[in-house]
Amino acid sequence: MSQTLTYKILQQHLVEGKLQPGEPIGIRIDQTLTQDATGTTVFLLFESMGLARVRTELSVSYVDHNMAQFGPENHNDHLYLQSIARKVGVYHSRPGNGICHQVHLERFGRPGATLLGSDSHTPTCGGLGMLAIGAGGLDVASAMGGGAFYLTCPKVIGVHLTGRLHDWVSSKDIILTLLSILSTKGNVDCVIEYFGPGVQTLTVPQRATVTNMGAELGVTTSIFPSDEMTEQFLAAQNRPQHYRPLAADPDAHYDRIIEINLSKLVPMAACPSSPDNVVPVEEIAGRKIHQVVIGSCTNSSYTDLTIAAEILKGRKIDPSVEFGIAPGSRQVLQMITRSGALADLLAAGARLLESACGPCIGQGFSPGDGTVTLRTFNRNFAGRTGTKGDQCYLVSPETAAASAIMGEITDPRSLKEMIGLRYPAVKPPKEYVIDDSMIDPPLPPEEAANAVVIRGPTIVVPESPRPLPETLTGQVLLKCGDKITTDHIMPAGAFLKYRSNVPEYSKYVFNSFNEEGKPTFAQRCLALKKQGLSGIVVAGESYGQGSSREHAALCPMYLGLRAVLAKSIERIHRANLINFAIVPIEFAAPADYDRIQSDDMLEIPDLTGAIRSANEVEIFNRTQGFSFQGRLVLSHRDREILLAAGLLNYAKKKAMPS
Ligand code: MIC
Ligand code: SF4
């Protein structure tokens, strides 16, 4: 039977279940990727599984998020991660070597393989024809130990690309256009597969921009075929042996097909404060800006930085603009240094930031109050820049560079008329600079046994969940609306440094909802926990969008939250909730959402019985005196994990001889 590329790779890796959309399946994972902000927990959890070595073909640990190093926390994390990686058989990319997704694309990804990463932008490597999926840390730790990864067998949406991008239009505009069609919600358990003649006009870094930001659609992953472009890229990265051609069968069936004619696209921008709030740049041209940043795992490749340099060459940025550049990797930085592009950018007025996530996760470069910031990133969730009430627009490097010159949002196509600049097409290099000296290989097993792991005092082993009560009684501590992101639940920015210390980090759960002078969410939840009661969160559609951070489940669990009641819940966050024994419940009738008020006392009699065998659960609102139904969308395995008090306890139980 003819197959999509997605199903071909799934088929080759299937270890459990049936390949039918909606069915629970388990797949073998070839490679894993972790980054420091989620990675310390991953390795602590991996250690608690009692395994000496990873059992994947390749696992890589990156340090790219927590690099500001105010106080000892970040460096403690780096030392722990470096020493544990050497011991358990993992490659370790040191701070300064680059953003995990960019480096993985350059040095490790291979077509046809599966990659599981503890970061939601892991699908970046889908640009290489890899099935690359983001997940919570505990799922990644389990895959590192050789365990299957469990997911819902996806529907495949085919995006048929025709035509060719015009000058000044970039691959960022493809994904922004797709976001304007599909939005950030309602795409759970789908994979986006690109096909058609337009594919071959896009280079691997261009494809990676598209698959990277595909994460914002809320899909399981995005994937491109592996073709001559892939072959050229891998050869230029000096790893031609990793190339293999891969594509869907010509008559493969897609659950839905979206047509995109590349020749018809125009520069686009995502306006504050959601990646799907997309408009053509020309509609917002002329808006005054104070900041421009080119970087993040979406748009920080050699070509991205070089095109910006070509646009800015011999010119100056507008004096009202602060302009930051963060090359995605040390490879990119070395290449633009050698080519002279960096000199052109600096001469124009750029501030060189580290090859790291930096401003993308609120680690510096926060915009001033009331100012507009223009970024080539993938997320503009409210407050993510580190500034409350921020106005962050997401654009291509071309639009960013043009706007930096003009001091206002500028459609780059107008540069010809405004300053007489013709489009400076940039060709991908024939050879990239290869220097893996910042990637530490693991120790051979015989040496690893005696290797010492460095654990600073700020690294605290996370608490394990307690068993769920038979009847759950809890108070609605927060009633929130649609599209609540994991950034809302567990802020990053200035609080990112507490990632390895759950009791400390937990103080900031739902920080953006806390009001001055009133008890915080954390204080109220802990007070309930002391009384043997639970906190409950009530939410609208698409709860838990965005980041894969399992702290958005782990920290609420630590505070005593045992259930989330929402209209719908996003894939990674739902899995994280289950892994930490918080019950995800959906409203059977969405109208019931309106009937619940903050502070209501809810009771779920026989919760554990329902988890064991039912698809619905009765919930009684004690405060208002009415009952309503909640839906339990759980696989058999999900039920077992919840009843065992989380994935770790479940795995231990399974490993025990009965
Ligand atoms: C993000 O872009 O939000 C992050 C920071 O990379 C997260 C991971 C994290 O929270 O550590 C993600 O995308 O998963
Ligand atoms: Fe880092 Fe930003 Fe990419 Fe997340 S989206 S991995 S914070 S660069």
mmCIF file of N, CA, C and O and ligand atoms in Angstrom, residues 35 64-65 99-101 119-122 124 212 216 295-298 300 356-362 377-379 384 492 496 547 549, ligand 2:
data_model
loop_
_atom_site.group_PDB
_atom_site.id
_atom_site.type_symbol
_atom_site.label_atom_id
_atom_site.label_comp_id
_atom_site.label_asym_id
_atom_site.label_seq_id
_atom_site.Cartn_x
_atom_site.Cartn_y
_atom_site.Cartn_z
ATOM 1 N N GLN A 35 18.263 19.667 26.321
ATOM 2 C CA GLN A 35 18.943 20.956 26.529
ATOM 3 C C GLN A 35 18.968 21.206 28.030
ATOM 4 O O GLN A 35 18.238 20.569 28.781
ATOM 5 N N ASP A 64 22.393 25.499 26.148
ATOM 6 C CA ASP A 64 22.111 26.653 25.297
ATOM 7 C C ASP A 64 21.110 27.632 25.917
ATOM 8 O O ASP A 64 21.023 28.776 25.497
ATOM 9 N N HIS A 65 20.351 27.208 26.924
ATOM 10 C CA HIS A 65 19.304 28.074 27.472
ATOM 11 C C HIS A 65 19.802 28.934 28.638
ATOM 12 O O HIS A 65 19.675 30.142 28.627
ATOM 13 N N ILE A 99 22.783 26.536 19.678
ATOM 14 C CA ILE A 99 21.430 26.135 20.072
ATOM 15 C C ILE A 99 21.213 24.682 19.650
ATOM 16 O O ILE A 99 21.551 24.295 18.525
ATOM 17 N N CYS A 100 20.632 23.910 20.541
ATOM 18 C CA CYS A 100 20.517 22.457 20.322
ATOM 19 C C CYS A 100 20.000 22.097 18.928
ATOM 20 O O CYS A 100 20.597 21.266 18.228
ATOM 21 N N HIS A 101 18.932 22.726 18.495
ATOM 22 C CA HIS A 101 18.315 22.309 17.221
ATOM 23 C C HIS A 101 19.201 22.632 16.024
ATOM 24 O O HIS A 101 19.293 21.854 15.083
ATOM 25 N N ASP A 119 12.483 19.284 24.133
ATOM 26 C CA ASP A 119 12.268 20.670 23.734
ATOM 27 C C ASP A 119 11.266 20.652 22.591
ATOM 28 O O ASP A 119 11.358 19.821 21.682
ATOM 29 N N SER A 120 10.312 21.565 22.624
ATOM 30 C CA SER A 120 9.221 21.505 21.657
ATOM 31 C C SER A 120 9.662 21.793 20.223
ATOM 32 O O SER A 120 8.950 21.474 19.283
ATOM 33 N N HIS A 121 10.844 22.399 20.054
ATOM 34 C CA HIS A 121 11.293 22.678 18.678
ATOM 35 C C HIS A 121 12.175 21.582 18.091
ATOM 36 O O HIS A 121 12.825 21.786 17.053
ATOM 37 N N THR A 122 12.161 20.426 18.709
ATOM 38 C CA THR A 122 12.897 19.269 18.173
ATOM 39 C C THR A 122 12.526 18.988 16.706
ATOM 40 O O THR A 122 13.387 18.530 15.943
ATOM 41 N N THR A 124 12.692 20.637 14.305
ATOM 42 C CA THR A 124 13.619 21.317 13.380
ATOM 43 C C THR A 124 14.278 20.308 12.438
ATOM 44 O O THR A 124 14.420 20.540 11.242
ATOM 45 N N ASN A 212 10.758 23.850 12.246
ATOM 46 C CA ASN A 212 10.963 24.372 13.597
ATOM 47 C C ASN A 212 9.708 25.073 14.091
ATOM 48 O O ASN A 212 9.141 24.754 15.141
ATOM 49 N N GLU A 216 4.616 25.599 16.573
ATOM 50 C CA GLU A 216 3.582 26.559 17.002
ATOM 51 C C GLU A 216 2.186 26.150 16.544
ATOM 52 O O GLU A 216 1.188 26.667 17.041
ATOM 53 N N GLY A 295 17.986 35.837 15.422
ATOM 54 C CA GLY A 295 18.541 34.699 16.146
ATOM 55 C C GLY A 295 17.464 33.686 16.438
ATOM 56 O O GLY A 295 16.432 33.660 15.757
ATOM 57 N N SER A 296 17.682 32.835 17.420
ATOM 58 C CA SER A 296 16.832 31.730 17.864
ATOM 59 C C SER A 296 16.949 30.541 16.923
ATOM 60 O O SER A 296 17.430 30.668 15.794
ATOM 61 N N CYS A 297 16.442 29.399 17.369
ATOM 62 C CA CYS A 297 16.581 28.180 16.572
ATOM 63 C C CYS A 297 15.790 28.249 15.270
ATOM 64 O O CYS A 297 15.942 27.391 14.407
ATOM 65 N N THR A 298 14.958 29.265 15.086
ATOM 66 C CA THR A 298 14.164 29.376 13.856
ATOM 67 C C THR A 298 14.950 30.002 12.715
ATOM 68 O O THR A 298 14.855 29.577 11.570
ATOM 69 N N SER A 300 18.633 31.451 12.488
ATOM 70 C CA SER A 300 19.967 31.895 12.898
ATOM 71 C C SER A 300 21.031 31.119 12.146
ATOM 72 O O SER A 300 22.140 30.938 12.625
ATOM 73 N N ALA A 356 23.253 31.208 21.446
ATOM 74 C CA ALA A 356 22.417 30.553 22.459
ATOM 75 C C ALA A 356 20.992 31.065 22.304
ATOM 76 O O ALA A 356 20.715 31.897 21.453
ATOM 77 N N CYS A 357 20.093 30.576 23.157
ATOM 78 C CA CYS A 357 18.691 31.004 23.078
ATOM 79 C C CYS A 357 18.532 32.477 23.455
ATOM 80 O O CYS A 357 17.757 33.210 22.840
ATOM 81 N N GLY A 358 19.221 32.892 24.501
ATOM 82 C CA GLY A 358 19.251 34.306 24.899
ATOM 83 C C GLY A 358 17.890 34.969 24.963
ATOM 84 O O GLY A 358 16.988 34.529 25.692
ATOM 85 N N PRO A 359 17.697 36.043 24.176
ATOM 86 C CA PRO A 359 16.455 36.827 24.280
ATOM 87 C C PRO A 359 15.204 36.022 23.970
ATOM 88 O O PRO A 359 14.111 36.388 24.407
ATOM 89 N N CYS A 360 15.342 34.923 23.214
ATOM 90 C CA CYS A 360 14.160 34.139 22.842
ATOM 91 C C CYS A 360 13.454 33.598 24.076
ATOM 92 O O CYS A 360 12.245 33.401 24.070
ATOM 93 N N ILE A 361 14.237 33.367 25.141
ATOM 94 C CA ILE A 361 13.614 32.832 26.350
ATOM 95 C C ILE A 361 13.761 33.828 27.512
ATOM 96 O O ILE A 361 13.854 33.463 28.675
ATOM 97 N N GLY A 362 13.805 35.104 27.116
ATOM 98 C CA GLY A 362 13.811 36.163 28.130
ATOM 99 C C GLY A 362 15.092 36.245 28.926
ATOM 100 O O GLY A 362 15.105 36.774 30.038
ATOM 101 N N PHE A 377 12.208 35.162 15.760
ATOM 102 C CA PHE A 377 12.013 33.981 16.587
ATOM 103 C C PHE A 377 10.716 33.249 16.210
ATOM 104 O O PHE A 377 10.077 33.571 15.213
ATOM 105 N N ASN A 378 10.328 32.298 17.074
ATOM 106 C CA ASN A 378 9.122 31.515 16.782
ATOM 107 C C ASN A 378 7.967 31.789 17.742
ATOM 108 O O ASN A 378 6.853 31.355 17.499
ATOM 109 N N ARG A 379 8.252 32.422 18.875
ATOM 110 C CA ARG A 379 7.183 32.631 19.868
ATOM 111 C C ARG A 379 7.150 34.073 20.328
ATOM 112 O O ARG A 379 8.196 34.636 20.645
ATOM 113 N N ARG A 384 6.975 36.934 27.212
ATOM 114 C CA ARG A 384 8.098 36.003 27.016
ATOM 115 C C ARG A 384 9.432 36.740 26.856
ATOM 116 O O ARG A 384 10.501 36.205 27.146
ATOM 117 N N ALA A 492 9.662 31.383 32.269
ATOM 118 C CA ALA A 492 11.106 31.145 32.086
ATOM 119 C C ALA A 492 11.843 32.431 32.467
ATOM 120 O O ALA A 492 11.803 32.821 33.622
ATOM 121 N N LEU A 496 14.294 31.091 35.044
ATOM 122 C CA LEU A 496 14.800 29.888 34.379
ATOM 123 C C LEU A 496 15.898 29.212 35.192
ATOM 124 O O LEU A 496 16.073 27.997 35.144
ATOM 125 N N SER A 547 5.944 25.434 24.926
ATOM 126 C CA SER A 547 7.122 24.710 25.395
ATOM 127 C C SER A 547 6.798 23.326 25.940
ATOM 128 O O SER A 547 5.712 23.087 26.463
ATOM 129 N N ARG A 549 8.271 22.118 28.486
ATOM 130 C CA ARG A 549 8.790 22.060 29.857
ATOM 131 C C ARG A 549 7.875 21.257 30.782
ATOM 132 O O ARG A 549 6.728 21.610 31.013
HETATM 133 FE FE1 SF4 B 2 15.890 28.199 22.508
HETATM 134 FE FE2 SF4 B 2 14.053 29.876 21.678
HETATM 135 FE FE3 SF4 B 2 14.601 27.744 20.277
HETATM 136 FE FE4 SF4 B 2 13.327 27.476 22.620
HETATM 137 S S1 SF4 B 2 12.590 28.507 20.781
HETATM 138 S S2 SF4 B 2 15.068 26.238 21.857
HETATM 139 S S3 SF4 B 2 14.300 29.127 23.776
HETATM 140 S S4 SF4 B 2 15.975 29.438 20.672
#
